[in-house]
mmCIF file with all atom_site columns, C-alpha atoms in Angstrom:
data_model
loop_
_atom_site.group_PDB
_atom_site.id
_atom_site.type_symbol
_atom_site.label_atom_id
_atom_site.label_alt_id
_atom_site.label_comp_id
_atom_site.label_asym_id
_atom_site.label_entity_id
_atom_site.label_seq_id
_atom_site.pdbx_PDB_ins_code
_atom_site.Cartn_x
_atom_site.Cartn_y
_atom_site.Cartn_z
_atom_site.occupancy
_atom_site.B_iso_or_equiv
_atom_site.pdbx_formal_charge
_atom_site.auth_seq_id
_atom_site.auth_comp_id
_atom_site.auth_asym_id
_atom_site.auth_atom_id
_atom_site.pdbx_PDB_model_num
ATOM 1   C CA . ASN A 1 1   ? -5.795  -15.670 -14.539 1.00 70.00 ? 385  ASN A CA 1
ATOM 2   C CA . ALA A 1 2   ? -2.446  -14.166 -13.590 1.00 79.00 ? 386  ALA A CA 1
ATOM 3   C CA . GLY A 1 3   ? -2.568  -15.985 -10.227 1.00 92.00 ? 387  GLY A CA 1
ATOM 4   C CA . VAL A 1 4   ? -0.452  -14.368 -7.514  1.00 95.00 ? 388  VAL A CA 1
ATOM 5   C CA . THR A 1 5   ? 1.728   -11.483 -8.642  1.00 95.00 ? 389  THR A CA 1
ATOM 6   C CA . GLN A 1 6   ? 4.429   -9.717  -6.652  1.00 96.00 ? 390  GLN A CA 1
ATOM 7   C CA . THR A 1 7   ? 6.342   -6.514  -7.255  1.00 96.00 ? 391  THR A CA 1
ATOM 8   C CA . PRO A 1 8   ? 9.165   -5.709  -7.333  1.00 96.00 ? 392  PRO A CA 1
ATOM 9   C CA . LYS A 1 9   ? 11.178  -8.797  -8.284  1.00 94.00 ? 393  LYS A CA 1
ATOM 10  C CA . PHE A 1 10  ? 14.387  -7.403  -6.801  1.00 95.00 ? 394  PHE A CA 1
ATOM 11  C CA . ARG A 1 11  ? 15.197  -4.536  -4.470  1.00 96.00 ? 395  ARG A CA 1
ATOM 12  C CA . ILE A 1 12  ? 18.224  -3.227  -2.622  1.00 97.00 ? 396  ILE A CA 1
ATOM 13  C CA . LEU A 1 13  ? 17.572  -1.110  0.445   1.00 97.00 ? 397  LEU A CA 1
ATOM 14  C CA . LYS A 1 14  ? 19.869  0.811   2.732   1.00 97.00 ? 398  LYS A CA 1
ATOM 15  C CA . ILE A 1 15  ? 19.621  0.244   6.463   1.00 97.00 ? 399  ILE A CA 1
ATOM 16  C CA . GLY A 1 16  ? 16.775  2.307   7.925   1.00 96.00 ? 400  GLY A CA 1
ATOM 17  C CA . GLN A 1 17  ? 14.902  2.760   4.652   1.00 97.00 ? 401  GLN A CA 1
ATOM 18  C CA . SER A 1 18  ? 11.288  1.712   4.232   1.00 96.00 ? 402  SER A CA 1
ATOM 19  C CA . MET A 1 19  ? 9.471   -0.048  1.453   1.00 96.00 ? 403  MET A CA 1
ATOM 20  C CA . THR A 1 20  ? 6.295   -1.898  0.603   1.00 97.00 ? 404  THR A CA 1
ATOM 21  C CA . LEU A 1 21  ? 6.207   -5.248  -1.129  1.00 98.00 ? 405  LEU A CA 1
ATOM 22  C CA . GLN A 1 22  ? 3.104   -5.574  -3.237  1.00 97.00 ? 406  GLN A CA 1
ATOM 23  C CA . CYS A 1 23  ? 1.043   -8.732  -3.628  1.00 97.00 ? 407  CYS A CA 1
ATOM 24  C CA . THR A 1 24  ? -2.096  -9.180  -5.700  1.00 97.00 ? 408  THR A CA 1
ATOM 25  C CA . GLN A 1 25  ? -4.164  -12.245 -6.507  1.00 96.00 ? 409  GLN A CA 1
ATOM 26  C CA . ASP A 1 26  ? -6.982  -12.506 -9.021  1.00 95.00 ? 410  ASP A CA 1
ATOM 27  C CA . MET A 1 27  ? -8.440  -15.842 -7.891  1.00 93.00 ? 411  MET A CA 1
ATOM 28  C CA . ASN A 1 28  ? -10.876 -14.363 -5.340  1.00 92.00 ? 412  ASN A CA 1
ATOM 29  C CA . HIS A 1 29  ? -9.056  -16.170 -2.549  1.00 92.00 ? 413  HIS A CA 1
ATOM 30  C CA . ASN A 1 30  ? -9.969  -15.324 1.021   1.00 91.00 ? 414  ASN A CA 1
ATOM 31  C CA . TYR A 1 31  ? -6.686  -16.343 2.613   1.00 92.00 ? 415  TYR A CA 1
ATOM 32  C CA . MET A 1 32  ? -3.384  -14.627 1.899   1.00 94.00 ? 416  MET A CA 1
ATOM 33  C CA . TYR A 1 33  ? 0.061   -15.098 3.392   1.00 95.00 ? 417  TYR A CA 1
ATOM 34  C CA . TRP A 1 34  ? 3.536   -13.608 3.519   1.00 97.00 ? 418  TRP A CA 1
ATOM 35  C CA . TYR A 1 35  ? 6.570   -15.831 3.935   1.00 96.00 ? 419  TYR A CA 1
ATOM 36  C CA . ARG A 1 36  ? 10.275  -15.211 4.002   1.00 97.00 ? 420  ARG A CA 1
ATOM 37  C CA . GLN A 1 37  ? 12.893  -17.653 2.826   1.00 94.00 ? 421  GLN A CA 1
ATOM 38  C CA . ASP A 1 38  ? 16.414  -17.254 4.124   1.00 92.00 ? 422  ASP A CA 1
ATOM 39  C CA . PRO A 1 39  ? 19.313  -18.928 2.286   1.00 85.00 ? 423  PRO A CA 1
ATOM 40  C CA . GLY A 1 40  ? 19.286  -22.688 2.695   1.00 81.00 ? 424  GLY A CA 1
ATOM 41  C CA . MET A 1 41  ? 16.092  -22.625 4.731   1.00 85.00 ? 425  MET A CA 1
ATOM 42  C CA . GLY A 1 42  ? 12.419  -23.332 4.278   1.00 87.00 ? 426  GLY A CA 1
ATOM 43  C CA . LEU A 1 43  ? 9.736   -20.689 4.266   1.00 93.00 ? 427  LEU A CA 1
ATOM 44  C CA . LYS A 1 44  ? 8.635   -19.034 7.489   1.00 94.00 ? 428  LYS A CA 1
ATOM 45  C CA . LEU A 1 45  ? 5.274   -17.328 7.910   1.00 94.00 ? 429  LEU A CA 1
ATOM 46  C CA . ILE A 1 46  ? 5.405   -13.586 8.618   1.00 96.00 ? 430  ILE A CA 1
ATOM 47  C CA . TYR A 1 47  ? 1.743   -12.537 8.515   1.00 96.00 ? 431  TYR A CA 1
ATOM 48  C CA . TYR A 1 48  ? -1.476  -13.911 7.145   1.00 94.00 ? 432  TYR A CA 1
ATOM 49  C CA . SER A 1 49  ? -5.003  -12.735 6.471   1.00 94.00 ? 433  SER A CA 1
ATOM 50  C CA . VAL A 1 50  ? -8.263  -14.660 6.393   1.00 91.00 ? 434  VAL A CA 1
ATOM 51  C CA . GLY A 1 51  ? -10.165 -11.914 4.606   1.00 92.00 ? 435  GLY A CA 1
ATOM 52  C CA . ALA A 1 52  ? -10.365 -8.193  3.942   1.00 94.00 ? 436  ALA A CA 1
ATOM 53  C CA . GLY A 1 53  ? -9.836  -6.211  7.129   1.00 94.00 ? 437  GLY A CA 1
ATOM 54  C CA . ILE A 1 54  ? -8.429  -9.176  9.092   1.00 94.00 ? 438  ILE A CA 1
ATOM 55  C CA . THR A 1 55  ? -4.746  -9.881  9.623   1.00 96.00 ? 439  THR A CA 1
ATOM 56  C CA . ASP A 1 56  ? -2.750  -11.919 12.112  1.00 94.00 ? 440  ASP A CA 1
ATOM 57  C CA . LYS A 1 57  ? 0.859   -12.589 13.016  1.00 94.00 ? 441  LYS A CA 1
ATOM 58  C CA . GLY A 1 58  ? 2.749   -15.632 11.888  1.00 92.00 ? 442  GLY A CA 1
ATOM 59  C CA . GLU A 1 59  ? 5.998   -17.055 13.181  1.00 90.00 ? 443  GLU A CA 1
ATOM 60  C CA . VAL A 1 60  ? 8.335   -14.112 12.411  1.00 94.00 ? 444  VAL A CA 1
ATOM 61  C CA . PRO A 1 61  ? 6.297   -10.838 12.359  1.00 96.00 ? 445  PRO A CA 1
ATOM 62  C CA . ASN A 1 62  ? 8.798   -8.455  13.981  1.00 96.00 ? 446  ASN A CA 1
ATOM 63  C CA . GLY A 1 63  ? 9.864   -5.587  11.731  1.00 96.00 ? 447  GLY A CA 1
ATOM 64  C CA . TYR A 1 64  ? 6.899   -5.957  9.376   1.00 97.00 ? 448  TYR A CA 1
ATOM 65  C CA . ASN A 1 65  ? 3.378   -4.655  9.007   1.00 97.00 ? 449  ASN A CA 1
ATOM 66  C CA . VAL A 1 66  ? 0.513   -5.661  6.744   1.00 97.00 ? 450  VAL A CA 1
ATOM 67  C CA . SER A 1 67  ? -2.907  -4.462  5.742   1.00 96.00 ? 451  SER A CA 1
ATOM 68  C CA . ARG A 1 68  ? -5.762  -6.048  3.829   1.00 97.00 ? 452  ARG A CA 1
ATOM 69  C CA . SER A 1 69  ? -8.188  -3.449  2.543   1.00 96.00 ? 453  SER A CA 1
ATOM 70  C CA . THR A 1 70  ? -9.360  -5.543  -0.407  1.00 96.00 ? 454  THR A CA 1
ATOM 71  C CA . THR A 1 71  ? -9.663  -9.237  -1.178  1.00 95.00 ? 455  THR A CA 1
ATOM 72  C CA . GLU A 1 72  ? -7.106  -8.921  -3.972  1.00 96.00 ? 456  GLU A CA 1
ATOM 73  C CA . ASP A 1 73  ? -4.250  -7.031  -2.296  1.00 97.00 ? 457  ASP A CA 1
ATOM 74  C CA . PHE A 1 74  ? -2.043  -7.851  0.671   1.00 98.00 ? 458  PHE A CA 1
ATOM 75  C CA . PRO A 1 75  ? 0.950   -5.493  0.882   1.00 98.00 ? 459  PRO A CA 1
ATOM 76  C CA . LEU A 1 76  ? 3.849   -6.090  3.274   1.00 98.00 ? 460  LEU A CA 1
ATOM 77  C CA . ARG A 1 77  ? 5.519   -3.040  4.798   1.00 97.00 ? 461  ARG A CA 1
ATOM 78  C CA . LEU A 1 78  ? 9.078   -2.829  6.097   1.00 96.00 ? 462  LEU A CA 1
ATOM 79  C CA . GLU A 1 79  ? 9.449   0.348   8.159   1.00 90.00 ? 463  GLU A CA 1
ATOM 80  C CA . LEU A 1 80  ? 13.117  0.406   9.192   1.00 94.00 ? 464  LEU A CA 1
ATOM 81  C CA . ALA A 1 81  ? 15.021  -2.061  7.061   1.00 95.00 ? 465  ALA A CA 1
ATOM 82  C CA . ALA A 1 82  ? 17.730  -4.090  8.785   1.00 96.00 ? 466  ALA A CA 1
ATOM 83  C CA . PRO A 1 83  ? 20.321  -6.502  7.331   1.00 96.00 ? 467  PRO A CA 1
ATOM 84  C CA . SER A 1 84  ? 18.484  -9.370  9.052   1.00 96.00 ? 468  SER A CA 1
ATOM 85  C CA . GLN A 1 85  ? 15.592  -8.736  6.678   1.00 97.00 ? 469  GLN A CA 1
ATOM 86  C CA . THR A 1 86  ? 17.678  -9.690  3.667   1.00 96.00 ? 470  THR A CA 1
ATOM 87  C CA . SER A 1 87  ? 15.687  -12.576 2.277   1.00 97.00 ? 471  SER A CA 1
ATOM 88  C CA . VAL A 1 88  ? 13.375  -13.741 -0.467  1.00 96.00 ? 472  VAL A CA 1
ATOM 89  C CA . TYR A 1 89  ? 9.751   -12.883 0.239   1.00 97.00 ? 473  TYR A CA 1
ATOM 90  C CA . PHE A 1 90  ? 6.863   -14.957 -1.043  1.00 96.00 ? 474  PHE A CA 1
ATOM 91  C CA . CYS A 1 91  ? 3.218   -14.094 -1.081  1.00 97.00 ? 475  CYS A CA 1
ATOM 92  C CA . ALA A 1 92  ? 0.650   -16.890 -1.293  1.00 94.00 ? 476  ALA A CA 1
ATOM 93  C CA . SER A 1 93  ? -3.105  -17.276 -1.337  1.00 93.00 ? 477  SER A CA 1
ATOM 94  C CA . SER A 1 94  ? -5.724  -19.968 -0.876  1.00 90.00 ? 478  SER A CA 1
ATOM 95  C CA . TYR A 1 95  ? -9.482  -20.045 -1.215  1.00 84.00 ? 479  TYR A CA 1
ATOM 96  C CA . SER A 1 96  ? -10.449 -21.076 2.275   1.00 73.00 ? 480  SER A CA 1
ATOM 97  C CA . GLN A 1 97  ? -9.244  -22.958 5.304   1.00 64.00 ? 481  GLN A CA 1
ATOM 98  C CA . ALA A 1 98  ? -10.673 -26.126 3.824   1.00 57.00 ? 482  ALA A CA 1
ATOM 99  C CA . SER A 1 99  ? -8.656  -25.626 0.664   1.00 57.00 ? 483  SER A CA 1
ATOM 100 C CA . TYR A 1 100 ? -5.591  -27.787 0.386   1.00 67.00 ? 484  TYR A CA 1
ATOM 101 C CA . GLU A 1 101 ? -3.347  -25.740 -1.826  1.00 83.00 ? 485  GLU A CA 1
ATOM 102 C CA . GLN A 1 102 ? -1.617  -22.429 -1.355  1.00 89.00 ? 486  GLN A CA 1
ATOM 103 C CA . TYR A 1 103 ? -0.697  -20.696 -4.591  1.00 91.00 ? 487  TYR A CA 1
ATOM 104 C CA . PHE A 1 104 ? 2.594   -18.828 -4.491  1.00 93.00 ? 488  PHE A CA 1
ATOM 105 C CA . GLY A 1 105 ? 3.836   -15.728 -6.225  1.00 94.00 ? 489  GLY A CA 1
ATOM 106 C CA . PRO A 1 106 ? 7.274   -15.606 -7.886  1.00 92.00 ? 490  PRO A CA 1
ATOM 107 C CA . GLY A 1 107 ? 8.973   -13.945 -4.908  1.00 94.00 ? 491  GLY A CA 1
ATOM 108 C CA . THR A 1 108 ? 10.810  -10.697 -4.206  1.00 96.00 ? 492  THR A CA 1
ATOM 109 C CA . ARG A 1 109 ? 14.538  -10.814 -3.511  1.00 95.00 ? 493  ARG A CA 1
ATOM 110 C CA . LEU A 1 110 ? 15.370  -8.092  -0.981  1.00 97.00 ? 494  LEU A CA 1
ATOM 111 C CA . THR A 1 111 ? 18.871  -7.108  0.060   1.00 97.00 ? 495  THR A CA 1
ATOM 112 C CA . VAL A 1 112 ? 19.463  -4.670  2.928   1.00 97.00 ? 496  VAL A CA 1
ATOM 113 C CA . THR A 1 113 ? 22.970  -3.194  3.107   1.00 95.00 ? 497  THR A CA 1
ATOM 114 C CA . ALA B 2 1   ? 6.020   -27.569 18.778  1.00 74.00 ? 1467 ALA B CA 1
ATOM 115 C CA . GLN B 2 2   ? 5.291   -28.898 15.341  1.00 83.00 ? 1468 GLN B CA 1
ATOM 116 C CA . THR B 2 3   ? 8.404   -29.398 13.251  1.00 90.00 ? 1469 THR B CA 1
ATOM 117 C CA . VAL B 2 4   ? 9.321   -30.777 9.848   1.00 95.00 ? 1470 VAL B CA 1
ATOM 118 C CA . THR B 2 5   ? 12.728  -32.350 9.263   1.00 95.00 ? 1471 THR B CA 1
ATOM 119 C CA . GLN B 2 6   ? 14.390  -33.073 5.946   1.00 96.00 ? 1472 GLN B CA 1
ATOM 120 C CA . SER B 2 7   ? 17.654  -34.811 6.723   1.00 95.00 ? 1473 SER B CA 1
ATOM 121 C CA . GLN B 2 8   ? 19.056  -34.847 3.182   1.00 96.00 ? 1474 GLN B CA 1
ATOM 122 C CA . PRO B 2 9   ? 20.373  -31.416 2.190   1.00 94.00 ? 1475 PRO B CA 1
ATOM 123 C CA . GLU B 2 10  ? 21.346  -32.653 -1.279  1.00 96.00 ? 1476 GLU B CA 1
ATOM 124 C CA . MET B 2 11  ? 20.558  -35.625 -3.471  1.00 97.00 ? 1477 MET B CA 1
ATOM 125 C CA . SER B 2 12  ? 21.469  -36.553 -6.996  1.00 97.00 ? 1478 SER B CA 1
ATOM 126 C CA . VAL B 2 13  ? 20.041  -39.057 -9.439  1.00 97.00 ? 1479 VAL B CA 1
ATOM 127 C CA . GLN B 2 14  ? 20.646  -40.075 -13.004 1.00 98.00 ? 1480 GLN B CA 1
ATOM 128 C CA . GLU B 2 15  ? 18.015  -39.377 -15.587 1.00 98.00 ? 1481 GLU B CA 1
ATOM 129 C CA . ALA B 2 16  ? 15.350  -42.137 -15.800 1.00 97.00 ? 1482 ALA B CA 1
ATOM 130 C CA . GLU B 2 17  ? 16.280  -43.517 -12.382 1.00 98.00 ? 1483 GLU B CA 1
ATOM 131 C CA . THR B 2 18  ? 14.221  -43.402 -9.182  1.00 98.00 ? 1484 THR B CA 1
ATOM 132 C CA . VAL B 2 19  ? 15.013  -41.280 -6.146  1.00 98.00 ? 1485 VAL B CA 1
ATOM 133 C CA . THR B 2 20  ? 13.399  -40.998 -2.710  1.00 98.00 ? 1486 THR B CA 1
ATOM 134 C CA . LEU B 2 21  ? 13.448  -37.854 -0.598  1.00 98.00 ? 1487 LEU B CA 1
ATOM 135 C CA . SER B 2 22  ? 12.898  -38.201 3.139   1.00 98.00 ? 1488 SER B CA 1
ATOM 136 C CA . CYS B 2 23  ? 10.734  -36.157 5.456   1.00 98.00 ? 1489 CYS B CA 1
ATOM 137 C CA . THR B 2 24  ? 9.756   -36.636 9.079   1.00 97.00 ? 1490 THR B CA 1
ATOM 138 C CA . TYR B 2 25  ? 7.495   -34.467 11.188  1.00 96.00 ? 1491 TYR B CA 1
ATOM 139 C CA . ASP B 2 26  ? 6.529   -34.075 14.784  1.00 94.00 ? 1492 ASP B CA 1
ATOM 140 C CA . THR B 2 27  ? 2.994   -33.360 15.917  1.00 91.00 ? 1493 THR B CA 1
ATOM 141 C CA . SER B 2 28  ? 0.438   -34.398 18.492  1.00 90.00 ? 1494 SER B CA 1
ATOM 142 C CA . GLU B 2 29  ? -2.415  -33.669 16.090  1.00 87.00 ? 1495 GLU B CA 1
ATOM 143 C CA . ASN B 2 30  ? -4.423  -36.455 14.550  1.00 88.00 ? 1496 ASN B CA 1
ATOM 144 C CA . ASN B 2 31  ? -5.881  -34.420 11.703  1.00 88.00 ? 1497 ASN B CA 1
ATOM 145 C CA . TYR B 2 32  ? -3.401  -32.782 9.372   1.00 91.00 ? 1498 TYR B CA 1
ATOM 146 C CA . TYR B 2 33  ? -2.166  -32.519 5.808   1.00 91.00 ? 1499 TYR B CA 1
ATOM 147 C CA . LEU B 2 34  ? 1.248   -33.073 4.288   1.00 94.00 ? 1500 LEU B CA 1
ATOM 148 C CA . PHE B 2 35  ? 2.657   -31.594 1.105   1.00 94.00 ? 1501 PHE B CA 1
ATOM 149 C CA . TRP B 2 36  ? 5.677   -31.691 -1.126  1.00 96.00 ? 1502 TRP B CA 1
ATOM 150 C CA . TYR B 2 37  ? 6.522   -28.465 -2.935  1.00 95.00 ? 1503 TYR B CA 1
ATOM 151 C CA . LYS B 2 38  ? 9.051   -28.072 -5.728  1.00 96.00 ? 1504 LYS B CA 1
ATOM 152 C CA . GLN B 2 39  ? 11.087  -24.887 -6.114  1.00 93.00 ? 1505 GLN B CA 1
ATOM 153 C CA . PRO B 2 40  ? 13.018  -24.794 -9.403  1.00 92.00 ? 1506 PRO B CA 1
ATOM 154 C CA . PRO B 2 41  ? 15.712  -22.177 -10.091 1.00 87.00 ? 1507 PRO B CA 1
ATOM 155 C CA . SER B 2 42  ? 12.942  -19.786 -11.127 1.00 84.00 ? 1508 SER B CA 1
ATOM 156 C CA . ARG B 2 43  ? 11.994  -19.675 -7.393  1.00 85.00 ? 1509 ARG B CA 1
ATOM 157 C CA . GLN B 2 44  ? 8.331   -20.403 -8.101  1.00 86.00 ? 1510 GLN B CA 1
ATOM 158 C CA . MET B 2 45  ? 6.869   -22.735 -5.464  1.00 91.00 ? 1511 MET B CA 1
ATOM 159 C CA . ILE B 2 46  ? 4.891   -25.506 -7.136  1.00 92.00 ? 1512 ILE B CA 1
ATOM 160 C CA . LEU B 2 47  ? 2.740   -28.063 -5.356  1.00 93.00 ? 1513 LEU B CA 1
ATOM 161 C CA . VAL B 2 48  ? 3.862   -31.578 -6.283  1.00 96.00 ? 1514 VAL B CA 1
ATOM 162 C CA . ILE B 2 49  ? 1.649   -33.785 -4.164  1.00 95.00 ? 1515 ILE B CA 1
ATOM 163 C CA . ARG B 2 50  ? -0.452  -33.743 -1.006  1.00 93.00 ? 1516 ARG B CA 1
ATOM 164 C CA . GLN B 2 51  ? -1.605  -36.319 1.518   1.00 93.00 ? 1517 GLN B CA 1
ATOM 165 C CA . GLU B 2 52  ? -4.447  -36.183 4.010   1.00 91.00 ? 1518 GLU B CA 1
ATOM 166 C CA . ALA B 2 53  ? -3.515  -37.839 7.296   1.00 91.00 ? 1519 ALA B CA 1
ATOM 167 C CA . TYR B 2 54  ? -6.864  -39.603 7.566   1.00 89.00 ? 1520 TYR B CA 1
ATOM 168 C CA . LYS B 2 55  ? -6.270  -41.439 4.284   1.00 89.00 ? 1521 LYS B CA 1
ATOM 169 C CA . GLN B 2 56  ? -4.315  -44.666 4.517   1.00 87.00 ? 1522 GLN B CA 1
ATOM 170 C CA . GLN B 2 57  ? -3.735  -44.860 0.788   1.00 93.00 ? 1523 GLN B CA 1
ATOM 171 C CA . ASN B 2 58  ? -0.550  -43.215 -0.410  1.00 95.00 ? 1524 ASN B CA 1
ATOM 172 C CA . ALA B 2 59  ? -1.041  -40.309 -2.793  1.00 94.00 ? 1525 ALA B CA 1
ATOM 173 C CA . THR B 2 60  ? 0.207   -40.588 -6.374  1.00 95.00 ? 1526 THR B CA 1
ATOM 174 C CA . GLU B 2 61  ? 0.566   -37.957 -9.097  1.00 93.00 ? 1527 GLU B CA 1
ATOM 175 C CA . ASN B 2 62  ? 2.007   -39.380 -12.299 1.00 95.00 ? 1528 ASN B CA 1
ATOM 176 C CA . ARG B 2 63  ? 5.721   -40.025 -11.612 1.00 97.00 ? 1529 ARG B CA 1
ATOM 177 C CA . PHE B 2 64  ? 5.471   -38.744 -8.048  1.00 98.00 ? 1530 PHE B CA 1
ATOM 178 C CA . SER B 2 65  ? 4.287   -40.860 -5.142  1.00 97.00 ? 1531 SER B CA 1
ATOM 179 C CA . VAL B 2 66  ? 4.562   -40.760 -1.385  1.00 97.00 ? 1532 VAL B CA 1
ATOM 180 C CA . ASN B 2 67  ? 5.189   -43.309 1.318   1.00 97.00 ? 1533 ASN B CA 1
ATOM 181 C CA . PHE B 2 68  ? 3.119   -42.057 4.240   1.00 96.00 ? 1534 PHE B CA 1
ATOM 182 C CA . GLN B 2 69  ? 3.822   -43.818 7.530   1.00 96.00 ? 1535 GLN B CA 1
ATOM 183 C CA . LYS B 2 70  ? 1.569   -42.136 10.075  1.00 94.00 ? 1536 LYS B CA 1
ATOM 184 C CA . ALA B 2 71  ? 2.780   -44.032 13.132  1.00 94.00 ? 1537 ALA B CA 1
ATOM 185 C CA . ALA B 2 72  ? 6.393   -43.285 12.266  1.00 95.00 ? 1538 ALA B CA 1
ATOM 186 C CA . LYS B 2 73  ? 5.503   -39.699 11.257  1.00 96.00 ? 1539 LYS B CA 1
ATOM 187 C CA . SER B 2 74  ? 7.306   -40.159 7.989   1.00 97.00 ? 1540 SER B CA 1
ATOM 188 C CA . PHE B 2 75  ? 6.359   -38.766 4.578   1.00 97.00 ? 1541 PHE B CA 1
ATOM 189 C CA . SER B 2 76  ? 8.859   -39.589 1.838   1.00 98.00 ? 1542 SER B CA 1
ATOM 190 C CA . LEU B 2 77  ? 8.586   -38.569 -1.814  1.00 98.00 ? 1543 LEU B CA 1
ATOM 191 C CA . LYS B 2 78  ? 9.486   -40.997 -4.585  1.00 98.00 ? 1544 LYS B CA 1
ATOM 192 C CA . ILE B 2 79  ? 10.238  -39.659 -8.033  1.00 98.00 ? 1545 ILE B CA 1
ATOM 193 C CA . SER B 2 80  ? 10.218  -42.313 -10.732 1.00 98.00 ? 1546 SER B CA 1
ATOM 194 C CA . ASP B 2 81  ? 11.753  -41.976 -14.190 1.00 98.00 ? 1547 ASP B CA 1
ATOM 195 C CA . SER B 2 82  ? 13.584  -38.812 -13.121 1.00 98.00 ? 1548 SER B CA 1
ATOM 196 C CA . GLN B 2 83  ? 13.789  -36.050 -15.691 1.00 97.00 ? 1549 GLN B CA 1
ATOM 197 C CA . LEU B 2 84  ? 16.199  -33.153 -16.047 1.00 97.00 ? 1550 LEU B CA 1
ATOM 198 C CA . GLY B 2 85  ? 13.301  -30.809 -15.306 1.00 96.00 ? 1551 GLY B CA 1
ATOM 199 C CA . ASP B 2 86  ? 12.951  -32.363 -11.856 1.00 97.00 ? 1552 ASP B CA 1
ATOM 200 C CA . THR B 2 87  ? 16.132  -30.572 -10.789 1.00 97.00 ? 1553 THR B CA 1
ATOM 201 C CA . ALA B 2 88  ? 14.975  -28.278 -7.985  1.00 97.00 ? 1554 ALA B CA 1
ATOM 202 C CA . MET B 2 89  ? 14.701  -27.751 -4.261  1.00 95.00 ? 1555 MET B CA 1
ATOM 203 C CA . TYR B 2 90  ? 12.001  -29.923 -2.720  1.00 97.00 ? 1556 TYR B CA 1
ATOM 204 C CA . PHE B 2 91  ? 10.252  -28.840 0.453   1.00 96.00 ? 1557 PHE B CA 1
ATOM 205 C CA . CYS B 2 92  ? 8.150   -30.990 2.706   1.00 96.00 ? 1558 CYS B CA 1
ATOM 206 C CA . ALA B 2 93  ? 5.388   -29.069 4.486   1.00 94.00 ? 1559 ALA B CA 1
ATOM 207 C CA . PHE B 2 94  ? 2.887   -29.810 7.229   1.00 92.00 ? 1560 PHE B CA 1
ATOM 208 C CA . ARG B 2 95  ? -0.473  -28.176 7.889   1.00 90.00 ? 1561 ARG B CA 1
ATOM 209 C CA . PRO B 2 96  ? -2.496  -28.828 11.058  1.00 85.00 ? 1562 PRO B CA 1
ATOM 210 C CA . GLY B 2 97  ? -6.095  -29.581 10.233  1.00 79.00 ? 1563 GLY B CA 1
ATOM 211 C CA . ASN B 2 98  ? -7.496  -26.675 12.230  1.00 75.00 ? 1564 ASN B CA 1
ATOM 212 C CA . THR B 2 99  ? -5.378  -23.969 10.588  1.00 76.00 ? 1565 THR B CA 1
ATOM 213 C CA . ASP B 2 100 ? -4.206  -22.941 7.160   1.00 72.00 ? 1566 ASP B CA 1
ATOM 214 C CA . LYS B 2 101 ? -0.607  -22.341 8.243   1.00 81.00 ? 1567 LYS B CA 1
ATOM 215 C CA . LEU B 2 102 ? 2.091   -24.293 6.489   1.00 88.00 ? 1568 LEU B CA 1
ATOM 216 C CA . ILE B 2 103 ? 5.216   -25.398 8.340   1.00 91.00 ? 1569 ILE B CA 1
ATOM 217 C CA . PHE B 2 104 ? 8.129   -26.071 6.008   1.00 93.00 ? 1570 PHE B CA 1
ATOM 218 C CA . GLY B 2 105 ? 11.209  -28.234 6.263   1.00 94.00 ? 1571 GLY B CA 1
ATOM 219 C CA . THR B 2 106 ? 14.611  -26.892 5.242   1.00 93.00 ? 1572 THR B CA 1
ATOM 220 C CA . GLY B 2 107 ? 14.497  -28.528 1.835   1.00 95.00 ? 1573 GLY B CA 1
ATOM 221 C CA . THR B 2 108 ? 16.434  -31.063 -0.222  1.00 97.00 ? 1574 THR B CA 1
ATOM 222 C CA . ARG B 2 109 ? 18.298  -29.946 -3.303  1.00 96.00 ? 1575 ARG B CA 1
ATOM 223 C CA . LEU B 2 110 ? 17.827  -32.547 -6.039  1.00 98.00 ? 1576 LEU B CA 1
ATOM 224 C CA . GLN B 2 111 ? 20.112  -32.632 -9.047  1.00 97.00 ? 1577 GLN B CA 1
ATOM 225 C CA . VAL B 2 112 ? 19.149  -34.831 -11.995 1.00 98.00 ? 1578 VAL B CA 1
ATOM 226 C CA . PHE B 2 113 ? 22.074  -35.445 -14.332 1.00 97.00 ? 1579 PHE B CA 1
ATOM 227 C CA . PRO B 2 114 ? 22.088  -36.963 -17.816 1.00 95.00 ? 1580 PRO B CA 1
#
């Protein structure tokens, strides 16, 4: 199993540009999550999904959109990039609400200038 | 609001020694889970250890153990026989029992030196 994979690893965006961060898991997990990690801080939840077709907001959803058309994929969309979105983005997945562990991807470092 | 506090931004320890990282949390829930995650320079988040609030026995995973004090809402991580590969950021995280959302602390940067 590859686990949770994220692309790209790094990206530089100009203010106002759009992009999609890709996340795929091959563990047949129902739950998927997007977090952001700002310098010197812990992770904050942006959006999460409990299954295909179902998404919900986390703590910091503004400026982002998600979709979940398949169990495997959970892309994160930035429509109008702003400097405040400069961060490292992590995707994670877990099997079910009863599951203890979230498995994390390697992260995407995004810089908006 | 549920919060997680790690009051030690940085810690250092000599190889083979023992170090304890502190974590406190605030919640009115009775059913919850606590975790320590390790984030090495590679950025990959790795689960180190977890504790269920309903268990009185402290969790142990090889060289890693916790001191869980439910009344004090404290969840410290002890690393015994520290190794150079333990150098990383360590995050304490809290999950209410009725959700799958993780709430993270701000992390402690641990440096293990020879």
